[in-house]
Amino acid sequence: MTQTLHIVGGGMAGSEAAWQAAKQGVNVVIHEMRPKVGTFAHQTGNLAEMVCSNSFRSDDSEQNAVGLLHWEMRAADGLIMQTADKHRLPAGGALAVDRDPFAESVTAALTALPNVSVSGEEITELPTEGHWIIATGPLTSSALGAAIQAETGAERLAFFDAIAPIVYAESIDMDTAWMQSRYDKGETEEEQKAYLNCPMTKDQYEAFIDALLAAEKTEFHEGETAGYFDGCLPIEVMAERGRETLRHGPMKPVGLTNAHKPEEKAYAVVQLRRDNALGTLYNIVGFQTKMKYGAQTAVFKMIPGLENASFARLGGIHRNTFINSPTLLDDRMRLKSRPNIRFAGQVTGVEGYVESAAMGLLAGRMAAAEILGRDLPPPPAETAMGALITHITGGAEAKTFQPMNVNFGLFPPLDGVRGGRRGRKDRYKGYTDRAKELFSGWLAGQTAQG
Ligand SMILES: Cc1cc2nc3c(=O)[nH]c(=O)nc-3n(C[C@H](O)[C@H](O)[C@H](O)COP(=O)(O)OP(=O)(O)OC[C@H]3O[C@@H](n4cnc5c(N)ncnc54)[C@H](O)[C@@H]3O)c2cc1C
């Protein structure tokens, strides 16, 4: 076996991909531009540097989807998780780590492997030959960004995310909300009822605007540019421009009739749109925001119908380079137009250290399998890794695709368990038990093959 796997970017995803492929006996070269070329967020030349928080979030593998992802990564001999465990700091149920020793250990573990080398240069073109994984993350260098854009088309590579909050469908009060597209537009009944509408009275609207204006906001990081604002304004900025702006924008009440109270004309309407093929998640249309997370939950629960909403993810706007994976990648994470190149990590449209490392784990294993003359299918969609890869490579709405954290809304529903808030504990346990069994089976299949 003489073929080499080249990995561009030695962050969370690239480091995990390198480890997984090298452990299968494949030669790996990591092309990492730091410290020669920096980014506005990274501080060191270490591999797997944590750019901001030092938390891998919940470590509860029974009741939390990211905790389940930890479990799966540990089961798959994941370097990021085993190193995080070694440098764990006390943080209640969360997995927090001592960031510098963590990154130093990942770097040492990889460079100690005889079949891994690190080459410190920026890659500026898409390679035409050989096996490659691009894992250059949210701060992909501009030259490589331009090369990706030239290959995929400008509209398929984003430089910012503008994330509207995503709500679990089951937590929306359908005695208040109703399904209807504006002016009943669409050929089929499904299209005519594509949106979920939450009506507001004048008093509710005024109180909502007051809360938006008063809410705590986060600032852009240094090096991020606010020029982006022209394309996609945060709702609180729209509210600052005038109390009526939202009522003439994303909250306009026109073309809609309240199915519960047809005689009442809403003063404003908040619309939600389906976010995944399963229909378990809805995003609040046009509600990208820089409000702090705590403020978002409080403000959005003022929307009639969302008083008891559970959020699969909250909104945000960040500098973030990511591709439109649902249209560009196949289910083996290969670029359809150039199958010698895989993408992994945050650049594929997942969000977070753990999710990025998990996508690196899959890309590393899949690339190694290919080099070794095997085919590795993705893990079942009922597992955390499988749910994520299924979402980004097909389950998500391509037109509105925005980065996604792992959450139970991405999992195929379980038969025979109670819905709603009350059934949540049993349901989550059901999801995680099912996932663990199927993930173990997926791993065992590879051992048998190898
Ligand atoms: C400001 C900021 C704050 C964040 N805070 C958090 C947080 O608190 N928690 C969280 O979970 N996630 C956070 N994220 C998201 C976080 O970056 C990702 O979760 C994670 O680091 C992504 O892993 P990755 O491997 O895809 O990318 P990265 O870890 O960023 O790794 C990509 C690597 O590619 C290198 N690279 C880029 N272009 C090239 C090139 N052309 N040639 C060679 N090398 C290149 C970079 O130097 C980098 O080392 C934040 C992101 C940003 C930008």
PDB file of C-alpha atoms in Angstrom, residues 63-326:
ATOM      1  CA  GLN A  63     -29.928  11.823  27.595  1.00  0.00           C
ATOM      2  CA  ASN A  64     -27.921  14.118  25.349  1.00  0.00           C
ATOM      3  CA  ALA A  65     -27.106  13.872  21.637  1.00  0.00           C
ATOM      4  CA  VAL A  66     -23.633  15.402  21.937  1.00  0.00           C
ATOM      5  CA  GLY A  67     -22.913  13.068  24.882  1.00  0.00           C
ATOM      6  CA  LEU A  68     -23.906  10.202  22.596  1.00  0.00           C
ATOM      7  CA  LEU A  69     -21.488  11.499  19.975  1.00  0.00           C
ATOM      8  CA  HIS A  70     -18.747  11.397  22.661  1.00  0.00           C
ATOM      9  CA  TRP A  71     -19.674   7.758  23.334  1.00  0.00           C
ATOM     10  CA  GLU A  72     -19.503   6.825  19.664  1.00  0.00           C
ATOM     11  CA  MET A  73     -16.167   8.577  19.194  1.00  0.00           C
ATOM     12  CA  ARG A  74     -14.695   6.809  22.215  1.00  0.00           C
ATOM     13  CA  ALA A  75     -16.011   3.483  20.876  1.00  0.00           C
ATOM     14  CA  ALA A  76     -14.262   4.239  17.563  1.00  0.00           C
ATOM     15  CA  ASP A  77     -10.893   4.902  19.258  1.00  0.00           C
ATOM     16  CA  GLY A  78     -11.221   8.641  18.648  1.00  0.00           C
ATOM     17  CA  LEU A  79      -8.058  10.636  19.347  1.00  0.00           C
ATOM     18  CA  ILE A  80      -9.901  13.851  20.204  1.00  0.00           C
ATOM     19  CA  MET A  81     -12.067  12.160  22.849  1.00  0.00           C
ATOM     20  CA  GLN A  82      -9.319  10.078  24.414  1.00  0.00           C
ATOM     21  CA  THR A  83      -7.103  13.155  24.672  1.00  0.00           C
ATOM     22  CA  ALA A  84      -9.973  15.220  26.086  1.00  0.00           C
ATOM     23  CA  ASP A  85     -10.516  12.540  28.739  1.00  0.00           C
ATOM     24  CA  LYS A  86      -6.817  12.726  29.652  1.00  0.00           C
ATOM     25  CA  HIS A  87      -6.976  16.508  30.174  1.00  0.00           C
ATOM     26  CA  ARG A  88     -10.429  16.742  31.671  1.00  0.00           C
ATOM     27  CA  LEU A  89     -11.258  19.609  34.043  1.00  0.00           C
ATOM     28  CA  PRO A  90     -14.084  19.576  36.602  1.00  0.00           C
ATOM     29  CA  ALA A  91     -17.225  20.944  34.891  1.00  0.00           C
ATOM     30  CA  GLY A  92     -20.252  19.084  36.273  1.00  0.00           C
ATOM     31  CA  GLY A  93     -21.877  17.024  33.541  1.00  0.00           C
ATOM     32  CA  ALA A  94     -19.893  18.745  30.794  1.00  0.00           C
ATOM     33  CA  LEU A  95     -16.558  17.658  29.362  1.00  0.00           C
ATOM     34  CA  ALA A  96     -14.239  20.633  29.738  1.00  0.00           C
ATOM     35  CA  VAL A  97     -10.527  20.316  28.976  1.00  0.00           C
ATOM     36  CA  ASP A  98      -7.259  22.019  29.743  1.00  0.00           C
ATOM     37  CA  ARG A  99      -6.812  23.462  26.250  1.00  0.00           C
ATOM     38  CA  ASP A 100      -3.027  23.839  25.846  1.00  0.00           C
ATOM     39  CA  PRO A 101      -2.003  20.406  27.148  1.00  0.00           C
ATOM     40  CA  PHE A 102      -4.906  18.976  25.141  1.00  0.00           C
ATOM     41  CA  ALA A 103      -3.670  20.424  21.824  1.00  0.00           C
ATOM     42  CA  GLU A 104      -0.030  19.592  22.679  1.00  0.00           C
ATOM     43  CA  SER A 105      -1.027  15.961  23.378  1.00  0.00           C
ATOM     44  CA  VAL A 106      -2.956  15.638  20.113  1.00  0.00           C
ATOM     45  CA  THR A 107       0.061  17.038  18.254  1.00  0.00           C
ATOM     46  CA  ALA A 108       2.448  14.679  20.070  1.00  0.00           C
ATOM     47  CA  ALA A 109       0.230  11.621  19.498  1.00  0.00           C
ATOM     48  CA  LEU A 110       0.030  12.258  15.768  1.00  0.00           C
ATOM     49  CA  THR A 111       3.650  13.184  15.177  1.00  0.00           C
ATOM     50  CA  ALA A 112       4.738  10.090  17.125  1.00  0.00           C
ATOM     51  CA  LEU A 113       3.104   7.854  14.523  1.00  0.00           C
ATOM     52  CA  PRO A 114       5.669   6.678  11.938  1.00  0.00           C
ATOM     53  CA  ASN A 115       3.192   7.005   9.062  1.00  0.00           C
ATOM     54  CA  VAL A 116       2.076  10.592   9.811  1.00  0.00           C
ATOM     55  CA  SER A 117       3.932  13.740   8.839  1.00  0.00           C
ATOM     56  CA  VAL A 118       3.009  17.384   9.126  1.00  0.00           C
ATOM     57  CA  SER A 119       3.845  19.761   6.348  1.00  0.00           C
ATOM     58  CA  GLY A 120       3.498  23.397   7.283  1.00  0.00           C
ATOM     59  CA  GLU A 121       2.139  25.080   4.200  1.00  0.00           C
ATOM     60  CA  GLU A 122      -1.059  26.698   3.042  1.00  0.00           C
ATOM     61  CA  ILE A 123      -2.811  24.807   0.263  1.00  0.00           C
ATOM     62  CA  THR A 124      -4.246  27.291  -2.193  1.00  0.00           C
ATOM     63  CA  GLU A 125      -5.619  25.081  -4.981  1.00  0.00           C
ATOM     64  CA  LEU A 126      -7.898  22.075  -5.150  1.00  0.00           C
ATOM     65  CA  PRO A 127      -5.669  19.087  -5.921  1.00  0.00           C
ATOM     66  CA  THR A 128      -6.430  17.162  -9.088  1.00  0.00           C
ATOM     67  CA  GLU A 129      -4.801  13.860  -8.124  1.00  0.00           C
ATOM     68  CA  GLY A 130      -4.415  11.609  -5.094  1.00  0.00           C
ATOM     69  CA  HIS A 131      -6.604  11.123  -2.040  1.00  0.00           C
ATOM     70  CA  TRP A 132      -7.413  14.312  -0.168  1.00  0.00           C
ATOM     71  CA  ILE A 133      -9.523  15.484   2.732  1.00  0.00           C
ATOM     72  CA  ILE A 134     -10.219  19.198   3.073  1.00  0.00           C
ATOM     73  CA  ALA A 135     -10.776  20.040   6.735  1.00  0.00           C
ATOM     74  CA  THR A 136      -9.902  23.708   6.780  1.00  0.00           C
ATOM     75  CA  GLY A 137     -12.711  24.767   9.080  1.00  0.00           C
ATOM     76  CA  PRO A 138     -14.691  27.962   9.550  1.00  0.00           C
ATOM     77  CA  LEU A 139     -11.605  30.093   8.849  1.00  0.00           C
ATOM     78  CA  THR A 140     -10.488  28.425   5.625  1.00  0.00           C
ATOM     79  CA  SER A 141      -7.815  30.651   4.061  1.00  0.00           C
ATOM     80  CA  SER A 142      -9.110  33.007   1.411  1.00  0.00           C
ATOM     81  CA  ALA A 143      -7.034  31.543  -1.432  1.00  0.00           C
ATOM     82  CA  LEU A 144      -8.403  28.052  -0.834  1.00  0.00           C
ATOM     83  CA  GLY A 145     -11.894  29.512  -0.323  1.00  0.00           C
ATOM     84  CA  ALA A 146     -11.641  31.109  -3.757  1.00  0.00           C
ATOM     85  CA  ALA A 147     -10.514  27.801  -5.294  1.00  0.00           C
ATOM     86  CA  ILE A 148     -13.446  25.957  -3.691  1.00  0.00           C
ATOM     87  CA  GLN A 149     -15.803  28.654  -4.903  1.00  0.00           C
ATOM     88  CA  ALA A 150     -14.434  28.368  -8.448  1.00  0.00           C
ATOM     89  CA  GLU A 151     -15.180  24.636  -8.378  1.00  0.00           C
ATOM     90  CA  THR A 152     -18.583  24.685  -6.676  1.00  0.00           C
ATOM     91  CA  GLY A 153     -20.064  28.008  -7.789  1.00  0.00           C
ATOM     92  CA  ALA A 154     -20.203  31.161  -5.698  1.00  0.00           C
ATOM     93  CA  GLU A 155     -23.602  30.479  -4.155  1.00  0.00           C
ATOM     94  CA  ARG A 156     -22.515  27.089  -2.803  1.00  0.00           C
ATOM     95  CA  LEU A 157     -19.807  28.416  -0.492  1.00  0.00           C
ATOM     96  CA  ALA A 158     -20.799  30.680   2.382  1.00  0.00           C
ATOM     97  CA  PHE A 159     -18.414  32.904   4.335  1.00  0.00           C
ATOM     98  CA  PHE A 160     -20.850  33.592   7.170  1.00  0.00           C
ATOM     99  CA  ASP A 161     -23.523  31.591   8.842  1.00  0.00           C
ATOM    100  CA  ALA A 162     -26.753  33.363   9.658  1.00  0.00           C
ATOM    101  CA  ILE A 163     -28.509  30.897  11.834  1.00  0.00           C
ATOM    102  CA  ALA A 164     -32.141  31.316  12.708  1.00  0.00           C
ATOM    103  CA  PRO A 165     -33.195  29.434  15.849  1.00  0.00           C
ATOM    104  CA  ILE A 166     -34.457  25.892  15.292  1.00  0.00           C
ATOM    105  CA  VAL A 167     -37.364  24.539  17.324  1.00  0.00           C
ATOM    106  CA  TYR A 168     -38.448  20.950  17.947  1.00  0.00           C
ATOM    107  CA  ALA A 169     -41.788  20.560  16.151  1.00  0.00           C
ATOM    108  CA  GLU A 170     -43.303  18.590  19.014  1.00  0.00           C
ATOM    109  CA  SER A 171     -42.795  21.529  21.419  1.00  0.00           C
ATOM    110  CA  ILE A 172     -44.908  23.980  19.362  1.00  0.00           C
ATOM    111  CA  ASP A 173     -48.452  24.644  20.587  1.00  0.00           C
ATOM    112  CA  MET A 174     -50.631  23.823  17.581  1.00  0.00           C
ATOM    113  CA  ASP A 175     -53.735  25.112  19.378  1.00  0.00           C
ATOM    114  CA  THR A 176     -52.261  28.573  18.746  1.00  0.00           C
ATOM    115  CA  ALA A 177     -50.168  28.062  15.600  1.00  0.00           C
ATOM    116  CA  TRP A 178     -51.463  26.852  12.238  1.00  0.00           C
ATOM    117  CA  MET A 179     -50.009  25.606   8.961  1.00  0.00           C
ATOM    118  CA  GLN A 180     -50.382  27.839   5.896  1.00  0.00           C
ATOM    119  CA  SER A 181     -48.166  29.347   3.195  1.00  0.00           C
ATOM    120  CA  ARG A 182     -48.709  33.023   2.499  1.00  0.00           C
ATOM    121  CA  TYR A 183     -51.619  33.410   0.034  1.00  0.00           C
ATOM    122  CA  ASP A 184     -51.874  29.579   0.058  1.00  0.00           C
ATOM    123  CA  LYS A 185     -49.138  29.560  -2.581  1.00  0.00           C
ATOM    124  CA  GLY A 186     -48.069  26.234  -4.057  1.00  0.00           C
ATOM    125  CA  GLU A 187     -49.327  23.501  -6.342  1.00  0.00           C
ATOM    126  CA  THR A 188     -49.812  20.785  -3.734  1.00  0.00           C
ATOM    127  CA  GLU A 189     -51.514  20.856  -0.340  1.00  0.00           C
ATOM    128  CA  GLU A 190     -48.113  20.195   1.219  1.00  0.00           C
ATOM    129  CA  GLU A 191     -46.733  23.374  -0.348  1.00  0.00           C
ATOM    130  CA  GLN A 192     -49.840  25.386   0.525  1.00  0.00           C
ATOM    131  CA  LYS A 193     -49.318  24.391   4.160  1.00  0.00           C
ATOM    132  CA  ALA A 194     -45.528  24.582   4.229  1.00  0.00           C
ATOM    133  CA  TYR A 195     -45.243  27.238   6.956  1.00  0.00           C
ATOM    134  CA  LEU A 196     -46.185  27.198  10.585  1.00  0.00           C
ATOM    135  CA  ASN A 197     -47.633  30.539  11.707  1.00  0.00           C
ATOM    136  CA  CYS A 198     -47.663  32.137  15.150  1.00  0.00           C
ATOM    137  CA  PRO A 199     -49.970  35.191  15.415  1.00  0.00           C
ATOM    138  CA  MET A 200     -49.365  38.285  17.543  1.00  0.00           C
ATOM    139  CA  THR A 201     -51.707  41.016  18.761  1.00  0.00           C
ATOM    140  CA  LYS A 202     -50.527  44.643  18.801  1.00  0.00           C
ATOM    141  CA  ASP A 203     -49.712  44.438  22.527  1.00  0.00           C
ATOM    142  CA  GLN A 204     -47.768  41.212  22.080  1.00  0.00           C
ATOM    143  CA  TYR A 205     -45.836  42.722  19.165  1.00  0.00           C
ATOM    144  CA  GLU A 206     -44.940  45.892  21.103  1.00  0.00           C
ATOM    145  CA  ALA A 207     -43.781  43.841  24.108  1.00  0.00           C
ATOM    146  CA  PHE A 208     -41.734  41.636  21.774  1.00  0.00           C
ATOM    147  CA  ILE A 209     -39.998  44.632  20.178  1.00  0.00           C
ATOM    148  CA  ASP A 210     -39.223  46.078  23.632  1.00  0.00           C
ATOM    149  CA  ALA A 211     -37.682  42.761  24.676  1.00  0.00           C
ATOM    150  CA  LEU A 212     -35.634  42.533  21.460  1.00  0.00           C
ATOM    151  CA  LEU A 213     -34.238  46.030  21.943  1.00  0.00           C
ATOM    152  CA  ALA A 214     -33.397  45.413  25.599  1.00  0.00           C
ATOM    153  CA  ALA A 215     -31.832  41.941  25.089  1.00  0.00           C
ATOM    154  CA  GLU A 216     -28.111  41.393  25.611  1.00  0.00           C
ATOM    155  CA  LYS A 217     -26.219  40.951  22.347  1.00  0.00           C
ATOM    156  CA  THR A 218     -22.832  39.465  21.458  1.00  0.00           C
ATOM    157  CA  GLU A 219     -20.271  41.480  19.532  1.00  0.00           C
ATOM    158  CA  PHE A 220     -18.465  40.397  16.408  1.00  0.00           C
ATOM    159  CA  HIS A 221     -14.975  38.992  17.005  1.00  0.00           C
ATOM    160  CA  GLU A 222     -12.092  41.096  15.901  1.00  0.00           C
ATOM    161  CA  GLY A 223     -11.369  40.287  12.255  1.00  0.00           C
ATOM    162  CA  GLU A 224     -14.995  39.497  11.466  1.00  0.00           C
ATOM    163  CA  THR A 225     -16.613  41.985   9.215  1.00  0.00           C
ATOM    164  CA  ALA A 226     -19.971  43.573   9.663  1.00  0.00           C
ATOM    165  CA  GLY A 227     -20.180  44.317   5.912  1.00  0.00           C
ATOM    166  CA  TYR A 228     -22.132  41.103   5.793  1.00  0.00           C
ATOM    167  CA  PHE A 229     -25.057  42.877   7.412  1.00  0.00           C
ATOM    168  CA  ASP A 230     -26.303  44.205   4.089  1.00  0.00           C
ATOM    169  CA  GLY A 231     -27.301  40.715   3.034  1.00  0.00           C
ATOM    170  CA  CYS A 232     -28.897  39.411   6.186  1.00  0.00           C
ATOM    171  CA  LEU A 233     -29.799  41.687   9.066  1.00  0.00           C
ATOM    172  CA  PRO A 234     -30.177  40.342  12.595  1.00  0.00           C
ATOM    173  CA  ILE A 235     -33.758  40.869  13.823  1.00  0.00           C
ATOM    174  CA  GLU A 236     -32.651  43.140  16.654  1.00  0.00           C
ATOM    175  CA  VAL A 237     -30.887  45.417  14.139  1.00  0.00           C
ATOM    176  CA  MET A 238     -34.093  45.543  12.093  1.00  0.00           C
ATOM    177  CA  ALA A 239     -36.004  46.468  15.263  1.00  0.00           C
ATOM    178  CA  GLU A 240     -33.461  49.218  15.988  1.00  0.00           C
ATOM    179  CA  ARG A 241     -34.132  50.717  12.557  1.00  0.00           C
ATOM    180  CA  GLY A 242     -37.795  51.241  13.441  1.00  0.00           C
ATOM    181  CA  ARG A 243     -40.463  49.567  15.562  1.00  0.00           C
ATOM    182  CA  GLU A 244     -42.483  48.694  12.441  1.00  0.00           C
ATOM    183  CA  THR A 245     -39.600  47.300  10.370  1.00  0.00           C
ATOM    184  CA  LEU A 246     -40.162  43.676  11.381  1.00  0.00           C
ATOM    185  CA  ARG A 247     -43.899  43.962  10.773  1.00  0.00           C
ATOM    186  CA  HIS A 248     -43.049  44.921   7.193  1.00  0.00           C
ATOM    187  CA  GLY A 249     -40.327  42.281   6.963  1.00  0.00           C
ATOM    188  CA  PRO A 250     -40.216  38.709   8.302  1.00  0.00           C
ATOM    189  CA  MET A 251     -43.206  39.277  10.627  1.00  0.00           C
ATOM    190  CA  LYS A 252     -45.615  40.726   8.075  1.00  0.00           C
ATOM    191  CA  PRO A 253     -49.153  39.454   8.705  1.00  0.00           C
ATOM    192  CA  VAL A 254     -50.390  39.494   5.105  1.00  0.00           C
ATOM    193  CA  GLY A 255     -51.816  36.584   3.108  1.00  0.00           C
ATOM    194  CA  LEU A 256     -52.606  34.518   6.189  1.00  0.00           C
ATOM    195  CA  THR A 257     -55.828  33.548   7.968  1.00  0.00           C
ATOM    196  CA  ASN A 258     -55.728  32.259  11.522  1.00  0.00           C
ATOM    197  CA  ALA A 259     -57.165  28.739  11.280  1.00  0.00           C
ATOM    198  CA  HIS A 260     -58.265  28.846  14.941  1.00  0.00           C
ATOM    199  CA  LYS A 261     -59.801  32.353  14.838  1.00  0.00           C
ATOM    200  CA  PRO A 262     -60.538  33.217  11.194  1.00  0.00           C
ATOM    201  CA  GLU A 263     -62.294  36.462  12.183  1.00  0.00           C
ATOM    202  CA  GLU A 264     -59.231  37.845  14.014  1.00  0.00           C
ATOM    203  CA  LYS A 265     -56.586  39.653  11.938  1.00  0.00           C
ATOM    204  CA  ALA A 266     -53.133  39.177  13.399  1.00  0.00           C
ATOM    205  CA  TYR A 267     -51.053  42.350  13.912  1.00  0.00           C
ATOM    206  CA  ALA A 268     -47.865  40.435  13.143  1.00  0.00           C
ATOM    207  CA  VAL A 269     -47.043  36.800  12.346  1.00  0.00           C
ATOM    208  CA  VAL A 270     -43.899  34.817  13.051  1.00  0.00           C
ATOM    209  CA  GLN A 271     -43.378  32.066  10.481  1.00  0.00           C
ATOM    210  CA  LEU A 272     -41.506  28.808  10.915  1.00  0.00           C
ATOM    211  CA  ARG A 273     -40.370  26.573   8.076  1.00  0.00           C
ATOM    212  CA  ARG A 274     -39.536  22.885   8.045  1.00  0.00           C
ATOM    213  CA  ASP A 275     -35.801  22.370   8.503  1.00  0.00           C
ATOM    214  CA  ASN A 276     -35.364  18.666   7.791  1.00  0.00           C
ATOM    215  CA  ALA A 277     -36.954  15.939   5.714  1.00  0.00           C
ATOM    216  CA  LEU A 278     -38.150  14.163   8.867  1.00  0.00           C
ATOM    217  CA  GLY A 279     -40.302  17.196   9.780  1.00  0.00           C
ATOM    218  CA  THR A 280     -39.071  17.135  13.380  1.00  0.00           C
ATOM    219  CA  LEU A 281     -37.366  20.561  13.231  1.00  0.00           C
ATOM    220  CA  TYR A 282     -38.613  24.017  12.251  1.00  0.00           C
ATOM    221  CA  ASN A 283     -36.557  27.199  11.853  1.00  0.00           C
ATOM    222  CA  ILE A 284     -37.961  30.639  12.623  1.00  0.00           C
ATOM    223  CA  VAL A 285     -37.873  32.356   9.247  1.00  0.00           C
ATOM    224  CA  GLY A 286     -35.637  35.430   9.016  1.00  0.00           C
ATOM    225  CA  PHE A 287     -34.769  35.372  12.719  1.00  0.00           C
ATOM    226  CA  GLN A 288     -30.964  35.351  12.533  1.00  0.00           C
ATOM    227  CA  THR A 289     -29.707  37.147  15.609  1.00  0.00           C
ATOM    228  CA  LYS A 290     -26.715  38.198  17.685  1.00  0.00           C
ATOM    229  CA  MET A 291     -28.685  38.054  20.956  1.00  0.00           C
ATOM    230  CA  LYS A 292     -27.003  36.087  23.738  1.00  0.00           C
ATOM    231  CA  TYR A 293     -28.353  32.555  24.150  1.00  0.00           C
ATOM    232  CA  GLY A 294     -30.139  33.199  27.469  1.00  0.00           C
ATOM    233  CA  ALA A 295     -31.821  36.280  26.027  1.00  0.00           C
ATOM    234  CA  GLN A 296     -32.904  34.397  22.900  1.00  0.00           C
ATOM    235  CA  THR A 297     -34.759  31.722  24.846  1.00  0.00           C
ATOM    236  CA  ALA A 298     -36.587  34.329  26.925  1.00  0.00           C
ATOM    237  CA  VAL A 299     -37.481  36.529  23.934  1.00  0.00           C
ATOM    238  CA  PHE A 300     -38.564  33.720  21.585  1.00  0.00           C
ATOM    239  CA  LYS A 301     -40.795  32.152  24.229  1.00  0.00           C
ATOM    240  CA  MET A 302     -42.835  35.377  24.102  1.00  0.00           C
ATOM    241  CA  ILE A 303     -44.050  34.300  20.655  1.00  0.00           C
ATOM    242  CA  PRO A 304     -47.562  32.853  20.957  1.00  0.00           C
ATOM    243  CA  GLY A 305     -47.333  29.106  20.281  1.00  0.00           C
ATOM    244  CA  LEU A 306     -43.676  28.954  21.330  1.00  0.00           C
ATOM    245  CA  GLU A 307     -44.213  29.493  25.083  1.00  0.00           C
ATOM    246  CA  ASN A 308     -42.960  25.960  25.774  1.00  0.00           C
ATOM    247  CA  ALA A 309     -40.629  25.689  22.817  1.00  0.00           C
ATOM    248  CA  SER A 310     -37.536  23.515  23.051  1.00  0.00           C
ATOM    249  CA  PHE A 311     -34.715  24.732  20.858  1.00  0.00           C
ATOM    250  CA  ALA A 312     -32.576  22.294  18.872  1.00  0.00           C
ATOM    251  CA  ARG A 313     -30.247  25.242  18.327  1.00  0.00           C
ATOM    252  CA  LEU A 314     -30.287  28.944  18.956  1.00  0.00           C
ATOM    253  CA  GLY A 315     -29.554  31.630  16.419  1.00  0.00           C
ATOM    254  CA  GLY A 316     -26.237  33.246  15.597  1.00  0.00           C
ATOM    255  CA  ILE A 317     -24.160  35.047  13.012  1.00  0.00           C
ATOM    256  CA  HIS A 318     -20.499  34.162  12.686  1.00  0.00           C
ATOM    257  CA  ARG A 319     -17.624  34.208  10.297  1.00  0.00           C
ATOM    258  CA  ASN A 320     -17.896  30.670   8.980  1.00  0.00           C
ATOM    259  CA  THR A 321     -16.797  29.162   5.701  1.00  0.00           C
ATOM    260  CA  PHE A 322     -18.941  26.184   4.741  1.00  0.00           C
ATOM    261  CA  ILE A 323     -20.059  24.441   1.592  1.00  0.00           C
ATOM    262  CA  ASN A 324     -23.579  23.462   0.582  1.00  0.00           C
ATOM    263  CA  SER A 325     -22.962  19.806   1.434  1.00  0.00           C
ATOM    264  CA  PRO A 326     -26.472  18.545   0.586  1.00  0.00           C
TER     265      PRO A 326
END
